[in-house]
CSV table of C-alpha atoms in Angstrom, one decimal:
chain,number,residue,atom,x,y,z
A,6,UNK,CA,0.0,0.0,0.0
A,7,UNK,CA,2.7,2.4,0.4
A,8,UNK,CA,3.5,2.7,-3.2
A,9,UNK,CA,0.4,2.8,-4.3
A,10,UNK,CA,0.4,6.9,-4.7
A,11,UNK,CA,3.9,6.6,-6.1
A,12,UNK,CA,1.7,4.3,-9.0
A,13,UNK,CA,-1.4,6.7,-9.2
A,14,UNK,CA,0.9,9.5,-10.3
A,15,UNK,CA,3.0,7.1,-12.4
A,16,UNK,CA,-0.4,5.8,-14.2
A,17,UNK,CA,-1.4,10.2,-14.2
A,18,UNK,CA,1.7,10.6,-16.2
A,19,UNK,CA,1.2,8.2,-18.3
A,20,UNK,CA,-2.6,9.2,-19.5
A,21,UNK,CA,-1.0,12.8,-19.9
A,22,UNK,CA,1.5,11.1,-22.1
A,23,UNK,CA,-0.7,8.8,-24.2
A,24,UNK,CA,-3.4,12.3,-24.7
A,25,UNK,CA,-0.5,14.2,-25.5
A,26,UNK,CA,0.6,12.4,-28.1
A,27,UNK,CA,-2.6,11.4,-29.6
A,28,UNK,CA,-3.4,15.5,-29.2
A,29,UNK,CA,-0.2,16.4,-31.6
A,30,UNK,CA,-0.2,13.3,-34.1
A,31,UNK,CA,-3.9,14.6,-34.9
A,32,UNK,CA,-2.9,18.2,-35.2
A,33,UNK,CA,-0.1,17.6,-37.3
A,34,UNK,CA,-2.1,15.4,-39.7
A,35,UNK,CA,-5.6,17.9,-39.4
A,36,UNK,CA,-4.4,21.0,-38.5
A,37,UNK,CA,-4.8,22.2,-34.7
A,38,UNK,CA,-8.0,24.7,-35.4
A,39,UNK,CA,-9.6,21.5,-37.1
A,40,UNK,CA,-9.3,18.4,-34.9
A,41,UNK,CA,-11.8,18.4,-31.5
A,42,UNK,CA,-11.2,17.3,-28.0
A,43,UNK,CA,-13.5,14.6,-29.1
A,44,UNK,CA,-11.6,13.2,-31.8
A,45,UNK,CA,-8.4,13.5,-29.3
A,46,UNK,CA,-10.5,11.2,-26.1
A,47,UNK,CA,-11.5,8.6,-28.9
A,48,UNK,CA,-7.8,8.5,-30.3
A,49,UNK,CA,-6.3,8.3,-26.7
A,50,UNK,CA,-9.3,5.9,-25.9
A,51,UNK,CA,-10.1,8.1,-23.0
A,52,UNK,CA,-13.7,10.2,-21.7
A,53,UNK,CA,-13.7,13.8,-23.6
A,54,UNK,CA,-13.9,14.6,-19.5
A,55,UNK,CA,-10.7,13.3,-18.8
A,56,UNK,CA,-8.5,15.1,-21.7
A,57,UNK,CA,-10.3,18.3,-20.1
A,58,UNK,CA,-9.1,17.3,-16.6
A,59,UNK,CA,-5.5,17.1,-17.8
A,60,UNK,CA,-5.5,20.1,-19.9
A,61,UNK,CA,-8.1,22.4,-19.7
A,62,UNK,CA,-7.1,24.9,-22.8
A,63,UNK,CA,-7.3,23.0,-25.7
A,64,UNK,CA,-4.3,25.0,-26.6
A,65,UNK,CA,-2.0,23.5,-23.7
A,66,UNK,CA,-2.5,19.6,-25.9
A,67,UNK,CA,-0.7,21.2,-28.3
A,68,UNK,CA,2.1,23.4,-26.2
A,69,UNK,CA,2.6,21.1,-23.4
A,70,UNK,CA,5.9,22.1,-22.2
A,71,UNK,CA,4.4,25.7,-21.2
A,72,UNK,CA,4.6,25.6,-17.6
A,73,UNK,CA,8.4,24.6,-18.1
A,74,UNK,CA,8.7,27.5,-20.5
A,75,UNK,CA,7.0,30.3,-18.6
A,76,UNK,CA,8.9,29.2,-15.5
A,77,UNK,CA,12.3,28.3,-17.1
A,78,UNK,CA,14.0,31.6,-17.2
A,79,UNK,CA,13.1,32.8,-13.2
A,80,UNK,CA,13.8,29.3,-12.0
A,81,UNK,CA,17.5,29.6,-13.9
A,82,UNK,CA,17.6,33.0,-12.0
A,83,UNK,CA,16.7,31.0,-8.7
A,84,UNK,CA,18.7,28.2,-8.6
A,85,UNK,CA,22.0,29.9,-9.6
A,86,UNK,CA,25.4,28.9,-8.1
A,87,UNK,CA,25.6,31.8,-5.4
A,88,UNK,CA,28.3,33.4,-6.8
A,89,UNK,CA,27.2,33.8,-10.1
A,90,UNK,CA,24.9,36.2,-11.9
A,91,UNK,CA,21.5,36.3,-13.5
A,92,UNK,CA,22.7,37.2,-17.0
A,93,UNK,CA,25.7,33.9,-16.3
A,94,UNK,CA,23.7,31.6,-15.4
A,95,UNK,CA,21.0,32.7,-17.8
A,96,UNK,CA,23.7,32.2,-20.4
A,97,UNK,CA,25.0,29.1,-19.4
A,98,UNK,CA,21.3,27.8,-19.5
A,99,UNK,CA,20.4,28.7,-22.8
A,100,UNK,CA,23.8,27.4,-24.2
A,101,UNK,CA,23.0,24.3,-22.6
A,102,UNK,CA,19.6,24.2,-23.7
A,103,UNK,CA,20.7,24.7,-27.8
A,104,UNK,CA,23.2,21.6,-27.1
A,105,UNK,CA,20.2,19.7,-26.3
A,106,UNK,CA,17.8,20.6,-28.8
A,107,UNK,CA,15.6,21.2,-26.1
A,108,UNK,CA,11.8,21.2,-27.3
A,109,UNK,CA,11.6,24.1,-24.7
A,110,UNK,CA,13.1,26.8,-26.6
A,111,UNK,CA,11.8,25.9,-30.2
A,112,UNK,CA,13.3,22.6,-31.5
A,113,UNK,CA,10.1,21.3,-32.2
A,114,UNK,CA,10.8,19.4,-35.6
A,115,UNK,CA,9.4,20.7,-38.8
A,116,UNK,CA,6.2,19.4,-38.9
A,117,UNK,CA,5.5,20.6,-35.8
A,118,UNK,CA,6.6,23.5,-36.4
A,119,UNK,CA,4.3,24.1,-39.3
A,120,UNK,CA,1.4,23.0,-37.1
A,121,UNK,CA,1.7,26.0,-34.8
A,122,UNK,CA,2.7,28.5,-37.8
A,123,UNK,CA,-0.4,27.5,-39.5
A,124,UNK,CA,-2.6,28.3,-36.4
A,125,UNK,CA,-3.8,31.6,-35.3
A,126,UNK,CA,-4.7,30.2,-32.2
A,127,UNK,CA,-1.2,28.8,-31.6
A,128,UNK,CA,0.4,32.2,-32.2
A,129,UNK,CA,-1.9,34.0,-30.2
A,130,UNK,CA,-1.1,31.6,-27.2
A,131,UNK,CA,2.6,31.6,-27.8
A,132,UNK,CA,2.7,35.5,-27.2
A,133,UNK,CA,0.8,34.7,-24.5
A,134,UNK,CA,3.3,32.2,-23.0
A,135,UNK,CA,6.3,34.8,-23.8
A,136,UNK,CA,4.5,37.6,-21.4
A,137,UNK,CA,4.1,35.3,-18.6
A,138,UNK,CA,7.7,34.1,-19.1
A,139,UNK,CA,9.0,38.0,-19.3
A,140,UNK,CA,7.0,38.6,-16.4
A,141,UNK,CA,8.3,35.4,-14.0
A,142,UNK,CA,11.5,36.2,-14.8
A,143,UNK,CA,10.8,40.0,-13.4
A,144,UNK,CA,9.7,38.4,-10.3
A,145,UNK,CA,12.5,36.3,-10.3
A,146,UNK,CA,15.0,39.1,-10.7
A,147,UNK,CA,13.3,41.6,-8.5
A,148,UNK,CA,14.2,38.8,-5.3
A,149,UNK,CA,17.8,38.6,-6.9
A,150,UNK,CA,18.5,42.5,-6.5
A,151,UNK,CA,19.8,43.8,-3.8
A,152,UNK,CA,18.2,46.6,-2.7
A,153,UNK,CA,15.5,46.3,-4.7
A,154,UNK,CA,12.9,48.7,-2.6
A,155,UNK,CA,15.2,51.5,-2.1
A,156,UNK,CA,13.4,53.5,-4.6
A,157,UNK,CA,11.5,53.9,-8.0
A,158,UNK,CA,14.7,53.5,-10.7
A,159,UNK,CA,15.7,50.6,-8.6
A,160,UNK,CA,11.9,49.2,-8.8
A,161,UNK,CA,11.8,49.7,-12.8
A,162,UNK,CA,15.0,47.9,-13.6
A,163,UNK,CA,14.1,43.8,-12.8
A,164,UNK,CA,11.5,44.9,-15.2
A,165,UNK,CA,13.4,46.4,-17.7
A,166,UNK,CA,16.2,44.0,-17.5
A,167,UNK,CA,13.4,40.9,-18.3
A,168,UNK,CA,12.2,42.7,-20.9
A,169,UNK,CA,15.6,42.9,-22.5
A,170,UNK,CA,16.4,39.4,-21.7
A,171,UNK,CA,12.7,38.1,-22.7
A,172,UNK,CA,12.9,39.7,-25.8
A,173,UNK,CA,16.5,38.4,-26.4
A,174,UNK,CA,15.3,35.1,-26.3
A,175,UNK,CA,11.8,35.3,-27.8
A,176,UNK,CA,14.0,36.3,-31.1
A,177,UNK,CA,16.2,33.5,-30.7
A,178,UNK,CA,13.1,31.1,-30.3
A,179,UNK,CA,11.6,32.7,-33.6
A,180,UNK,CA,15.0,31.6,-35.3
A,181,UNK,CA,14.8,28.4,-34.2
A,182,UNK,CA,11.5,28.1,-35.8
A,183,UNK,CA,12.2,29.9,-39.0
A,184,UNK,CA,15.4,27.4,-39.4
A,185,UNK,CA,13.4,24.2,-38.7
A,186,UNK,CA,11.0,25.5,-41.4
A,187,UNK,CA,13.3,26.4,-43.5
A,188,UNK,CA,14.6,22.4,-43.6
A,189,UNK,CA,17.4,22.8,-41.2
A,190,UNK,CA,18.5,20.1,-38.8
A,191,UNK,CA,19.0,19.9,-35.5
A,192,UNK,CA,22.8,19.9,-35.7
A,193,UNK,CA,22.6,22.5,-38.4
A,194,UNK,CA,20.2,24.8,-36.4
A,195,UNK,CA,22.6,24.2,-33.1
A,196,UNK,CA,25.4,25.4,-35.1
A,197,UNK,CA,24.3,29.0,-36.4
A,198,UNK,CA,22.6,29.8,-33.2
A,199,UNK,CA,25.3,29.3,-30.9
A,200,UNK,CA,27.2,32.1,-31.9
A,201,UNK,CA,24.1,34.2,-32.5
A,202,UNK,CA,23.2,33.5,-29.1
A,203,UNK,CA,26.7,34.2,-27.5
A,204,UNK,CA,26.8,37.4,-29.6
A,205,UNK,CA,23.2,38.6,-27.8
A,206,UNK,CA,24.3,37.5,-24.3
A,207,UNK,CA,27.2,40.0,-25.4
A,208,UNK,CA,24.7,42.8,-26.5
A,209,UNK,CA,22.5,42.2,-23.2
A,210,UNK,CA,25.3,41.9,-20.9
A,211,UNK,CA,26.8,45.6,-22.1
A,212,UNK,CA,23.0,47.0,-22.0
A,213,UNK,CA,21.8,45.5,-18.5
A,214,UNK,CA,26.1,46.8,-17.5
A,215,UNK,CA,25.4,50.4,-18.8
A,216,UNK,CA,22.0,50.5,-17.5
């Protein structure tokens, strides 16, 4: 009896899985605006209630990494090694991140990739997922200054500095994209961004200095 929660969240996981992956094989194939929850519980052999339970937004079948993404920047900010920056250890996480092809920050594969380009609804809730992220990581940021009440400039700048960091990488997650549709691999995509990406950490880490 004792690992019996350790297997109800084990057998969880594994109908999130299975409803996942039914969800994205149908809205490659159909197109995301075109396939219903329905068609998703019948696929997944599931109750239309229970795909709903898992993910409420119809959206989130489709972007399931979003609570990873919109927390992925502040928690880098959080867990840092104590003596090193944000910016560092922001750095050092997104150059670790290209050298996995993590699915986080836009390796996707192509067809994948087409799916959300070819849905409105997609777009929309990408934007949305980039706001939340900018805004966790102003949180995030605001607890990492020091002396971050003393006054309204010092107030302003966490936010400033997540929106020139959220921006930073929103653009590099749009090249990502464009390369994968654009019949890149991987290991080809891996190779142009890593100097593109070392040359912004360059650009944001004079800004955020000068600022």
């Amino acid at each position: 009896m004792a690992n019996a929660p350790g297997l109800r969240e084990s057998k969880k996981q594994e109908t999130r899985q299975l409803i996942s992956d039914c969800a994205t094989t149908l809205f490659i194939e159909r197109g995301f605006e075109q396939t219903t929850i329905t068609e998703i519980a019948t696929a997944a052999r599931v109750a239309k209630k229970t795909v709903t339970n898992y993910f409420p937004r119809k959206e989130d079948l489709a972007l399931d990494h979003h609570e990873a993404f919109t927390q992925g920047l502040a928690r880098t900010v959080a867990d840092r090694e104590p003596d090193e920056t944000p910016l560092a250890a922001l750095a050092r996480a997104r150059r670790a991140a290209l050298l996995e092809h993590s699915p986080v920050i836009g390796f996707t594969g192509p067809a994948f990739a087409r799916m959300v380009a070819d849905s409105p609804t997609l777009i929309a809730r990408l934007r949305e997922l980039h706001d939340q992220r900018e805004e966790a990581l102003a949180e995030a940021l605001a607890t990492a200054a020091p002396g971050s009440d003393s006054g309204p400039a010092q107030a302003i700048a966490p936010r400033a500095a997540a929106a020139l960091i959220a921006g930073a990488d929103r653009l590099l997650f749009r090249r990502i994209q464009e390369l994968t549709l654009a019949g890149r691999t991987d290991d080809e995509i891996e190779a142009a961004l890593i100097p593109e990406a070392d040359h912004v950490d360059a650009l944001l880490a004079a800004a955020l200095e000068a600022a």
